Amino acid sequence: PGFVSTPSETSLNLEKVELIELRARGRFGSVWKAQLLNELVAVKIFPLQDKQSWLTEQEIYNLPQMNHENVLKFIASEKRGENLHIELWLLTEFHEHGSLYDYLKGHVLTWSQLCKIGESMALGLAFLHDEIPATAVHGSKPAVAHRDFKSKNVLLKSDLTACIADFGLALKFEPGKGPGETHGLVGTRRYMAPEVLEGAICFNRDAFLRIDMYACGLVLWELLSRCNAAEGPVEEYQLPFENIPEIGQHPTLESMQEYVVSRKMRPPMHEHWKRHPGIMSLVCTVEECWDQDAEARLSAGCVQERIAAFARTFNM
Ligand code: ADE
C-alpha cells in the first residue's frame, strides 16, 4: 500500500505526502495543497460514496495521448485507509492561483490577459473534444466531453494560461461505440444548456460537445465581465445569472428552466463593452457559443482561432 503506478510506470511513495492547506471544497470532496518530496502537489480527496467520480477521473487522465499544456497534469491516485475510513485520493499538479473563479473574484483583467486566458482555455477544450488517431507507439485518444465545464473547473497557471480540471463527470466517445451508461441531467445547474434543462435525453457525441460549448460561452462572459479594456466601470465579480434574484447563489432547476429555456435569457452584455473593438468581437463570439440552437454553436477550435485573431488585431 502506498505505492501506485503512474503513467510513466514509476512508483511513488504516497505515504510521503503531507497535506498543507485546504484550498477548495467541491461537490465531490475537497482539494488540498500538499507536499510530495520537494514538490507541491494538489490532492483531491473523494469520500467513498463518490468512488465513481474518482474512477472516471482516473480513466480520463489515463487515456492515450492525454498530455496537453491546457489540461491539468495527473500524478497518481490511491485508495487510503481501510473499512470505514477509506479515502480516495487523486494527485495532480498544483497551481497557486487556484481556479479561474478564485482569480476573477480578486483580480481585474487587461485585454491581453483576457485573450491569453480565453485562448488557452478554448485550446484545452478543443484538445479534449478532439479525437486523435493512434500513432506507432500510442493508442488513439477518443473525443471527451467534460460535462461540468465552469470557471471553478478551469485552473490558472502562474503564467496566466488556463488548464482544464475535474473530469469526474466526463464521457469518452470511442469510435463505433455509444457513450457508456449516462444519465442526462448532470453538471452544475447554473451552467446547464437549455437542452439539458429541458430534459432532452438522447444525446450523441456532438450534442455533448455542444453542451460544453454553451458553458464555455458563460465562462468567456465571466472573463469579459472582469476586463478593464472598455471605458466604463468593472463591476464586482458575479457568477453567471447570480444577479437574477430568483437564481442568486442557489439556482433551482425550475428557476434555471424559466430563465434559460422559456425566456431564453443570458447574462447581460454591457453597452460600453461594444465601444471597444476587441471586446465587441468577443461579445459576438460569446453569443455564438450560447446560442439556443445547439447546432449553431461554435466549436472550441473555432473559438480558440477567433480569440487568437482578436488578440493579434487589437494588440493593446
Ligand atoms: N483547486 C482545484 N484543483 C487545484 C489544483 N490542482 N491546484 C490548485 N488549486 C486547485
Coordinates of N, CA and C in Angstrom, one line a residue, residues 78-87:
E78 N -4.8 6.9 -5.4 CA -4.6 5.9 -4.3 C -5.8 5.8 -3.5
K79 N -6.0 4.5 -3.0 CA -7.1 4.3 -2.0 C -6.4 4.2 -0.7
R80 N -6.8 5.0 0.3 CA -6.1 5.1 1.6 C -7.0 4.6 2.7
G81 N -6.4 4.1 3.7 CA -7.1 3.7 4.9 C -7.9 2.4 4.7
E82 N -8.7 2.0 5.6 CA -9.4 0.8 5.5 C -10.8 0.9 6.1
N83 N -11.6 -0.1 5.7 CA -13.0 -0.2 6.2 C -13.8 1.1 6.2
L84 N -14.1 1.6 7.4 CA -15.0 2.8 7.4 C -14.1 4.1 7.2
H85 N -12.8 3.9 7.1 CA -12.0 5.1 6.9 C -11.3 5.2 5.6
I86 N -11.9 4.6 4.6 CA -11.3 4.7 3.3 C -11.5 6.1 2.7
E87 N -10.4 6.6 2.1 CA -10.4 7.8 1.4 C -9.8 7.6 0.0

